[in-house]
Amino acid sequence: MASYETVSELSDSFLERSTYGIRQDHKEAALAPALHDLTRHHAGNCPDYGRMVGAAYPGWESGSGLGAVPFIPISMFKQRSLGSVPESAIFKTLTSSGTTGSEVSRILLDRPTAQRQTRALASVMRHILGVERRPMLIIDSSSILRDRKQFSARGAGIVGLMNFGRNHTYLLDSAFRPDADRLEEFATKHRGEAIFIFGFTFMVWRHLIKDLAATPLDLSNAVLVHSGGWKKLEEERVDNGEFRRVLAEGFGIRHVYNFYGMVEQVGGVFIEGDDGLLHPPAFGDVIVRHPRTWKEQPVGEEGVLQVVSVLPTSYPGHSVLTEDLGVVEAIDSSATAHLGKAFRVVGRVPQADLRGCSDTYASMLSAA
């Protein structure tokens, strides 16, 4: 088994590559051996993960190819504290969002993994924001960042993206109420400048679009990046097209980018392109699996999304089965500047199927 330094150096090397300029066959040829090396690293250093992989994937050591990389359900991060480095090396713990009383994922990061996440975000965001830091409006409250050692998914997302802005201004006060005067002051101060707006999708919808609908402002010079929370919008029958339409008509914002990612996977940052589809970066990818056979689905066929990333070295989050359904729409399409796969998220896996998958892994862990 390779040393931690060797595994880290290999992970770092992927951040030096063209983020979206690698054809899918070349990308898979590089990702697959690196991900298998990570599986060996995590299996050897995280006993719980090693038992899960050993029980679920007999003979996994001889596997090759991207599709043969073992995966674990995302829910396992709620049931176990999975780490592949000594506890003394843990620099930061991320937690997923969750309702009151519900379990949350706990993601253990050492400094190299945390630094890799920062570099990964930079490599993705420079494609839509450029290299200059812009005045930044955050559709949230600063109170979300009270504890800098334990971030929620929202807090981690904000902190990660604050590096690409300056003059950070929060739209919401400490009671999570929108401050229309603060927004007007921000827009007036930075009129004519290229600005950056970030918020979680349901926060943008609720607090910028709905709460301030009677306070129209010209934000046509803004790039808006948002993520997460579509379930709440679906309940209001709002899809991506409607979301974009209202932002354009109400605030003049036409550069809107959704990104798909999860706190459980460092480097799993999939940004929306001009084609409206999500694109994996050079250091990660997505596989769509049949919900019963777990075989890889062909282009155009829906299934459960597995996400992979070569960046997590402090915890076994390099290959994760999500709770989302998706479909790969194209590979190496000439219609966009992004090579590789282009995919959509189409919904959530039914709860009964999620429980079944999670229970299967939990029983494997108990029996091993």
Short mmCIF file of C-alpha atoms in Angstrom, two decimals:
data_model
loop_
_atom_site.label_atom_id
_atom_site.label_comp_id
_atom_site.label_asym_id
_atom_site.label_seq_id
_atom_site.Cartn_x
_atom_site.Cartn_y
_atom_site.Cartn_z
CA MET A 1 0.00 0.00 0.00
CA ALA A 2 1.33 3.44 -0.96
CA SER A 3 2.26 5.93 1.76
CA TYR A 4 -0.09 8.79 2.64
CA GLU A 5 2.35 11.24 1.06
CA THR A 6 2.29 9.33 -2.22
CA VAL A 7 -1.51 9.16 -2.24
CA SER A 8 -1.71 12.88 -1.46
CA GLU A 9 0.72 13.80 -4.23
CA LEU A 10 -1.30 11.82 -6.75
CA SER A 11 -4.51 13.57 -5.65
CA ASP A 12 -2.82 16.96 -5.88
CA SER A 13 -1.62 16.24 -9.41
CA PHE A 14 -5.20 16.15 -10.74
CA LEU A 15 -5.65 19.79 -9.75
CA GLU A 16 -2.94 20.74 -12.25
CA ARG A 17 -4.91 19.36 -15.19
CA SER A 18 -7.33 21.14 -17.51
CA THR A 19 -10.58 21.24 -15.56
CA TYR A 20 -12.90 20.63 -18.51
CA GLY A 21 -10.57 20.01 -21.45
CA ILE A 22 -9.99 16.25 -21.20
CA ARG A 23 -11.86 13.74 -23.34
CA GLN A 24 -13.82 11.13 -21.42
CA ASP A 25 -11.70 8.13 -22.44
CA HIS A 26 -8.48 9.88 -21.39
CA LYS A 27 -10.10 11.10 -18.19
CA GLU A 28 -11.27 7.64 -17.17
CA ALA A 29 -7.83 6.17 -17.96
CA ALA A 30 -6.33 8.56 -15.40
CA LEU A 31 -9.09 8.54 -12.78
CA ALA A 32 -9.62 4.78 -12.51
CA PRO A 33 -6.16 3.71 -11.23
CA ALA A 34 -6.03 6.71 -8.88
CA LEU A 35 -9.43 5.83 -7.41
CA HIS A 36 -8.46 2.18 -6.96
CA ASP A 37 -5.31 3.36 -5.15
CA LEU A 38 -7.54 5.46 -2.89
CA THR A 39 -9.73 2.45 -2.17
CA ARG A 40 -6.64 0.54 -1.03
CA HIS A 41 -5.51 3.51 1.06
CA HIS A 42 -8.86 3.93 2.81
CA ALA A 43 -9.43 0.19 3.27
CA GLY A 44 -6.04 -0.07 4.93
CA ASN A 45 -6.48 2.93 7.21
CA CYS A 46 -10.21 3.08 7.99
CA PRO A 47 -11.26 -0.24 9.59
CA ASP A 48 -15.01 0.30 9.15
CA TYR A 49 -14.58 1.16 5.48
CA GLY A 50 -12.24 -1.80 4.97
CA ARG A 51 -14.85 -4.17 6.43
CA MET A 52 -17.63 -2.71 4.27
CA VAL A 53 -15.63 -2.99 1.05
CA GLY A 54 -14.39 -6.46 1.92
CA ALA A 55 -17.92 -7.71 2.56
CA ALA A 56 -19.66 -5.96 -0.34
CA TYR A 57 -16.98 -6.37 -3.01
CA PRO A 58 -15.23 -9.75 -2.78
CA GLY A 59 -12.06 -9.62 -4.87
CA TRP A 60 -12.20 -5.84 -5.13
CA GLU A 61 -8.39 -5.67 -5.03
CA SER A 62 -8.16 -7.00 -8.59
CA GLY A 63 -10.77 -4.63 -10.03
CA SER A 64 -9.91 -2.15 -12.76
CA GLY A 65 -11.74 0.53 -14.69
CA LEU A 66 -13.87 3.38 -13.42
CA GLY A 67 -17.02 1.29 -13.12
CA ALA A 68 -15.30 -1.21 -10.83
CA VAL A 69 -14.41 1.30 -8.13
CA PRO A 70 -16.30 0.21 -4.97
CA PHE A 71 -18.85 2.69 -3.65
CA ILE A 72 -20.61 3.16 -0.33
CA PRO A 73 -24.03 4.75 0.25
CA ILE A 74 -23.90 8.37 1.28
CA SER A 75 -25.97 7.53 4.37
CA MET A 76 -23.00 5.66 5.85
CA PHE A 77 -21.47 9.01 6.79
CA LYS A 78 -24.45 9.53 9.09
CA GLN A 79 -24.04 6.15 10.72
CA ARG A 80 -20.27 6.05 11.14
CA SER A 81 -17.46 8.50 11.71
CA LEU A 82 -15.18 7.40 8.88
CA GLY A 83 -11.59 8.59 8.95
CA SER A 84 -8.41 7.36 7.27
CA VAL A 85 -5.92 9.52 9.18
CA PRO A 86 -5.09 9.74 12.90
CA GLU A 87 -7.60 11.74 14.95
CA SER A 88 -4.85 14.22 15.79
CA ALA A 89 -4.59 15.10 12.08
CA ILE A 90 -8.25 16.13 11.78
CA PHE A 91 -8.32 19.82 11.04
CA LYS A 92 -12.01 20.43 10.43
CA THR A 93 -15.30 18.54 10.65
CA LEU A 94 -18.04 19.27 8.14
CA THR A 95 -21.64 18.34 8.77
CA SER A 96 -24.49 17.95 6.33
CA SER A 97 -27.68 19.94 6.61
CA GLY A 98 -30.46 18.19 8.49
CA THR A 99 -33.77 18.83 10.11
CA THR A 100 -34.00 19.09 13.89
CA GLY A 101 -33.39 15.71 15.49
CA SER A 102 -32.23 14.05 12.29
CA GLU A 103 -28.79 12.52 11.92
CA VAL A 104 -26.20 14.44 9.95
CA SER A 105 -23.12 13.33 8.07
CA ARG A 106 -19.78 14.08 9.74
CA ILE A 107 -16.90 14.54 7.32
CA LEU A 108 -13.38 14.52 8.73
CA LEU A 109 -10.85 16.70 6.92
CA ASP A 110 -7.13 17.00 7.47
CA ARG A 111 -5.33 20.06 6.16
CA PRO A 112 -4.24 18.56 2.80
CA THR A 113 -7.81 17.47 2.00
CA ALA A 114 -9.25 20.83 3.06
CA GLN A 115 -6.68 22.68 0.96
CA ARG A 116 -7.51 20.48 -2.01
CA GLN A 117 -11.17 21.44 -1.68
CA THR A 118 -10.25 25.12 -1.83
CA ARG A 119 -8.13 24.58 -4.94
CA ALA A 120 -10.86 22.49 -6.56
CA LEU A 121 -13.43 25.23 -6.09
CA ALA A 122 -11.00 27.78 -7.53
CA SER A 123 -10.40 25.70 -10.64
CA VAL A 124 -14.15 25.38 -11.24
CA MET A 125 -15.19 28.91 -10.35
CA ARG A 126 -12.60 30.69 -12.43
CA HIS A 127 -14.45 29.41 -15.50
CA ILE A 128 -17.48 31.52 -14.67
CA LEU A 129 -16.08 34.29 -12.45
CA GLY A 130 -12.67 34.93 -13.96
CA VAL A 131 -9.66 35.60 -11.78
CA GLU A 132 -10.62 38.98 -10.28
CA ARG A 133 -12.42 38.97 -6.93
CA ARG A 134 -15.82 40.65 -7.23
CA PRO A 135 -18.02 42.43 -4.70
CA MET A 136 -20.04 39.58 -3.21
CA LEU A 137 -23.63 39.42 -2.02
CA ILE A 138 -24.38 36.35 0.09
CA ILE A 139 -28.02 35.28 0.33
CA ASP A 140 -27.72 34.16 3.92
CA SER A 141 -26.89 35.44 7.42
CA SER A 142 -23.40 35.78 8.87
CA SER A 143 -24.68 33.91 11.93
CA ILE A 144 -24.39 30.67 9.94
CA LEU A 145 -20.60 30.88 10.44
CA ARG A 146 -20.44 31.10 14.23
CA ASP A 147 -18.36 27.94 14.77
CA ARG A 148 -15.42 27.89 12.37
CA LYS A 149 -14.29 24.41 13.41
CA GLN A 150 -17.60 22.71 12.70
CA PHE A 151 -19.31 23.90 9.58
CA SER A 152 -22.68 22.89 8.28
CA ALA A 153 -22.92 22.24 4.55
CA ARG A 154 -24.28 25.77 4.10
CA GLY A 155 -21.52 27.31 6.15
CA ALA A 156 -18.82 25.34 4.36
CA GLY A 157 -20.24 26.36 0.98
CA ILE A 158 -20.28 30.03 1.92
CA VAL A 159 -16.76 30.00 3.33
CA GLY A 160 -15.45 28.14 0.31
CA LEU A 161 -16.93 30.64 -2.14
CA MET A 162 -16.09 33.76 -0.12
CA ASN A 163 -12.55 33.38 -1.49
CA PHE A 164 -13.86 34.53 -4.87
CA GLY A 165 -15.48 37.71 -3.60
CA ARG A 166 -14.68 40.90 -1.69
CA ASN A 167 -16.71 43.41 0.28
CA HIS A 168 -18.84 40.50 1.48
CA THR A 169 -22.40 41.59 2.24
CA TYR A 170 -25.04 39.34 3.78
CA LEU A 171 -28.62 39.91 2.66
CA LEU A 172 -30.15 38.45 5.84
CA ASP A 173 -29.88 39.75 9.38
CA SER A 174 -29.19 37.55 12.41
CA ALA A 175 -32.88 36.56 12.52
CA PHE A 176 -32.70 35.46 8.86
CA ARG A 177 -34.83 38.34 7.64
CA PRO A 178 -33.89 40.07 4.36
CA ASP A 179 -32.57 43.60 4.73
CA ALA A 180 -33.83 45.55 1.70
CA ASP A 181 -31.89 48.68 2.67
CA ARG A 182 -28.66 46.68 2.84
CA LEU A 183 -29.32 45.24 -0.62
CA GLU A 184 -30.02 48.67 -2.10
CA GLU A 185 -26.88 50.07 -0.51
CA PHE A 186 -24.83 47.19 -1.96
CA ALA A 187 -26.32 47.62 -5.43
CA THR A 188 -25.77 51.39 -5.38
CA LYS A 189 -22.20 51.16 -4.11
CA HIS A 190 -21.21 48.62 -6.79
CA ARG A 191 -23.25 49.94 -9.70
CA GLY A 192 -21.37 49.28 -12.93
CA GLU A 193 -19.08 46.69 -11.35
CA ALA A 194 -19.19 42.96 -12.05
CA ILE A 195 -20.61 41.42 -8.87
CA PHE A 196 -20.93 37.89 -7.52
CA ILE A 197 -24.06 36.59 -5.78
CA PHE A 198 -24.10 33.25 -3.99
CA GLY A 199 -26.81 31.47 -2.07
CA PHE A 200 -28.41 28.11 -1.59
CA THR A 201 -31.19 27.68 -4.09
CA PHE A 202 -34.13 27.78 -1.69
CA MET A 203 -32.61 30.78 0.13
CA VAL A 204 -32.31 32.69 -3.16
CA TRP A 205 -35.88 31.81 -4.08
CA ARG A 206 -37.38 32.62 -0.71
CA HIS A 207 -35.42 35.67 0.40
CA LEU A 208 -34.22 37.39 -2.78
CA ILE A 209 -36.91 36.52 -5.26
CA LYS A 210 -40.07 36.24 -3.11
CA ASP A 211 -39.42 38.45 -0.10
CA LEU A 212 -37.97 41.29 -2.17
CA ALA A 213 -40.24 41.01 -5.19
CA ALA A 214 -41.62 44.46 -4.37
CA THR A 215 -38.09 45.91 -4.27
CA PRO A 216 -36.90 45.63 -7.87
CA LEU A 217 -33.21 46.38 -8.35
CA ASP A 218 -30.94 46.28 -11.36
CA LEU A 219 -28.47 43.45 -10.72
CA SER A 220 -27.83 42.76 -14.39
CA ASN A 221 -24.08 42.98 -13.79
CA ALA A 222 -24.19 39.95 -11.48
CA VAL A 223 -23.18 36.34 -11.83
CA LEU A 224 -25.35 34.24 -9.53
CA VAL A 225 -24.18 30.83 -8.33
CA HIS A 226 -26.58 28.65 -6.36
CA SER A 227 -26.82 25.09 -5.11
CA GLY A 228 -29.09 22.70 -3.25
CA GLY A 229 -32.63 22.93 -1.98
CA TRP A 230 -34.53 21.95 -5.13
CA LYS A 231 -36.84 19.69 -3.14
CA LYS A 232 -38.41 22.69 -1.45
CA LEU A 233 -38.81 24.47 -4.78
CA GLU A 234 -40.35 21.41 -6.39
CA GLU A 235 -43.04 21.58 -3.72
CA GLU A 236 -43.82 25.04 -5.08
CA ARG A 237 -43.65 23.72 -8.67
CA VAL A 238 -40.58 25.80 -9.49
CA ASP A 239 -38.06 24.27 -11.91
CA ASN A 240 -34.73 25.55 -13.17
CA GLY A 241 -36.35 27.36 -16.10
CA GLU A 242 -38.81 29.23 -13.90
CA PHE A 243 -36.05 30.06 -11.42
CA ARG A 244 -33.94 31.61 -14.18
CA ARG A 245 -36.90 33.43 -15.73
CA VAL A 246 -37.87 35.18 -12.51
CA LEU A 247 -34.28 36.23 -11.78
CA ALA A 248 -33.96 37.69 -15.28
CA GLU A 249 -37.28 39.52 -15.22
CA GLY A 250 -37.12 40.73 -11.61
CA PHE A 251 -33.47 41.65 -11.25
CA GLY A 252 -31.95 41.45 -14.72
CA ILE A 253 -29.72 38.53 -13.64
CA ARG A 254 -29.02 36.37 -16.70
CA HIS A 255 -25.78 34.67 -15.73
CA VAL A 256 -27.10 31.98 -13.38
CA TYR A 257 -25.19 28.78 -12.59
CA ASN A 258 -26.44 25.89 -10.53
CA PHE A 259 -23.89 23.55 -9.06
CA TYR A 260 -24.42 20.05 -7.77
CA GLY A 261 -22.30 18.77 -4.93
CA MET A 262 -22.47 17.40 -1.43
CA VAL A 263 -20.58 17.86 1.78
CA GLU A 264 -19.78 14.13 1.81
CA GLN A 265 -17.43 14.42 -1.17
CA VAL A 266 -14.54 16.86 -1.42
CA GLY A 267 -14.00 17.68 -5.08
CA GLY A 268 -17.49 16.62 -6.13
CA VAL A 269 -18.30 20.00 -7.68
CA PHE A 270 -20.42 19.75 -10.80
CA ILE A 271 -21.19 23.12 -12.35
CA GLU A 272 -23.94 23.97 -14.82
CA GLY A 273 -22.78 24.93 -18.30
CA ASP A 274 -24.43 27.14 -20.88
CA ASP A 275 -26.17 24.01 -22.15
CA GLY A 276 -28.07 23.74 -18.85
CA LEU A 277 -26.33 20.47 -17.99
CA LEU A 278 -23.93 19.65 -15.17
CA HIS A 279 -20.28 18.93 -15.93
CA PRO A 280 -17.76 16.95 -13.84
CA PRO A 281 -14.27 18.45 -13.43
CA ALA A 282 -11.01 16.66 -14.22
CA PHE A 283 -10.68 15.36 -10.66
CA GLY A 284 -14.14 13.81 -10.45
CA ASP A 285 -16.83 12.09 -12.42
CA VAL A 286 -20.31 10.68 -12.24
CA ILE A 287 -21.65 7.21 -12.99
CA VAL A 288 -25.35 6.46 -13.44
CA ARG A 289 -26.31 3.04 -12.08
CA HIS A 290 -29.39 0.91 -12.56
CA PRO A 291 -31.29 0.98 -9.24
CA ARG A 292 -31.64 -2.82 -9.06
CA THR A 293 -28.66 -4.35 -10.83
CA TRP A 294 -26.20 -1.48 -10.07
CA LYS A 295 -24.80 -1.87 -13.57
CA GLU A 296 -23.74 1.32 -15.32
CA GLN A 297 -26.55 2.84 -17.37
CA PRO A 298 -25.98 3.92 -20.99
CA VAL A 299 -26.28 7.53 -22.10
CA GLY A 300 -29.88 8.69 -21.90
CA GLU A 301 -31.01 6.15 -19.29
CA GLU A 302 -31.91 7.30 -15.78
CA GLY A 303 -30.48 5.74 -12.63
CA VAL A 304 -28.89 6.38 -9.27
CA LEU A 305 -25.94 8.77 -9.29
CA GLN A 306 -22.55 7.58 -8.06
CA VAL A 307 -20.01 10.37 -7.70
CA VAL A 308 -16.24 9.89 -7.61
CA SER A 309 -13.42 12.25 -6.74
CA VAL A 310 -9.68 11.68 -6.32
CA LEU A 311 -9.37 14.46 -3.73
CA PRO A 312 -10.54 12.96 -0.37
CA THR A 313 -7.56 11.34 1.35
CA SER A 314 -8.50 11.86 5.02
CA TYR A 315 -11.81 9.97 4.79
CA PRO A 316 -13.27 7.40 2.34
CA GLY A 317 -15.43 9.76 0.32
CA HIS A 318 -13.81 9.13 -3.05
CA SER A 319 -16.66 6.93 -4.34
CA VAL A 320 -20.14 7.57 -3.01
CA LEU A 321 -23.59 6.38 -4.05
CA THR A 322 -25.88 9.39 -3.71
CA GLU A 323 -29.61 9.48 -3.02
CA ASP A 324 -30.27 11.27 -6.30
CA LEU A 325 -31.49 10.08 -9.66
CA GLY A 326 -29.86 11.38 -12.79
CA VAL A 327 -29.08 10.79 -16.42
CA VAL A 328 -25.99 11.33 -18.58
CA GLU A 329 -27.18 13.28 -21.60
CA ALA A 330 -23.96 13.53 -23.62
CA ILE A 331 -20.25 12.69 -23.63
CA ASP A 332 -17.62 14.95 -25.21
CA SER A 333 -20.35 17.02 -26.84
CA SER A 334 -19.22 19.59 -29.39
CA ALA A 335 -22.09 21.86 -28.29
CA THR A 336 -20.23 23.03 -25.18
CA ALA A 337 -16.72 23.95 -24.10
CA HIS A 338 -16.84 21.17 -21.51
CA LEU A 339 -15.49 17.77 -22.52
CA GLY A 340 -16.42 14.63 -20.62
CA LYS A 341 -19.89 13.73 -19.39
CA ALA A 342 -22.83 16.12 -19.23
CA PHE A 343 -25.68 15.10 -16.93
CA ARG A 344 -28.88 16.15 -15.21
CA VAL A 345 -30.25 15.43 -11.76
CA VAL A 346 -33.87 14.36 -12.15
CA GLY A 347 -35.03 13.63 -8.62
CA ARG A 348 -34.55 11.61 -5.46
CA VAL A 349 -34.43 7.85 -4.96
CA PRO A 350 -37.61 6.58 -3.23
CA GLN A 351 -37.13 6.38 0.53
CA ALA A 352 -37.87 2.66 0.68
CA ASP A 353 -35.05 1.90 -1.76
CA LEU A 354 -32.68 4.17 0.18
CA ARG A 355 -33.40 2.40 3.42
CA GLY A 356 -32.88 -0.96 1.75
CA CYS A 357 -29.50 -0.03 0.34
CA SER A 358 -28.31 1.56 3.56
CA ASP A 359 -29.52 -1.36 5.67
CA THR A 360 -27.68 -3.79 3.41
CA TYR A 361 -24.38 -2.03 4.00
CA ALA A 362 -25.02 -1.64 7.72
CA SER A 363 -25.68 -5.37 8.02
CA MET A 364 -22.48 -6.12 6.09
CA LEU A 365 -20.56 -3.94 8.49
CA SER A 366 -22.07 -5.63 11.52
CA ALA A 367 -21.48 -9.11 10.18
CA ALA A 368 -17.90 -8.51 9.01
#
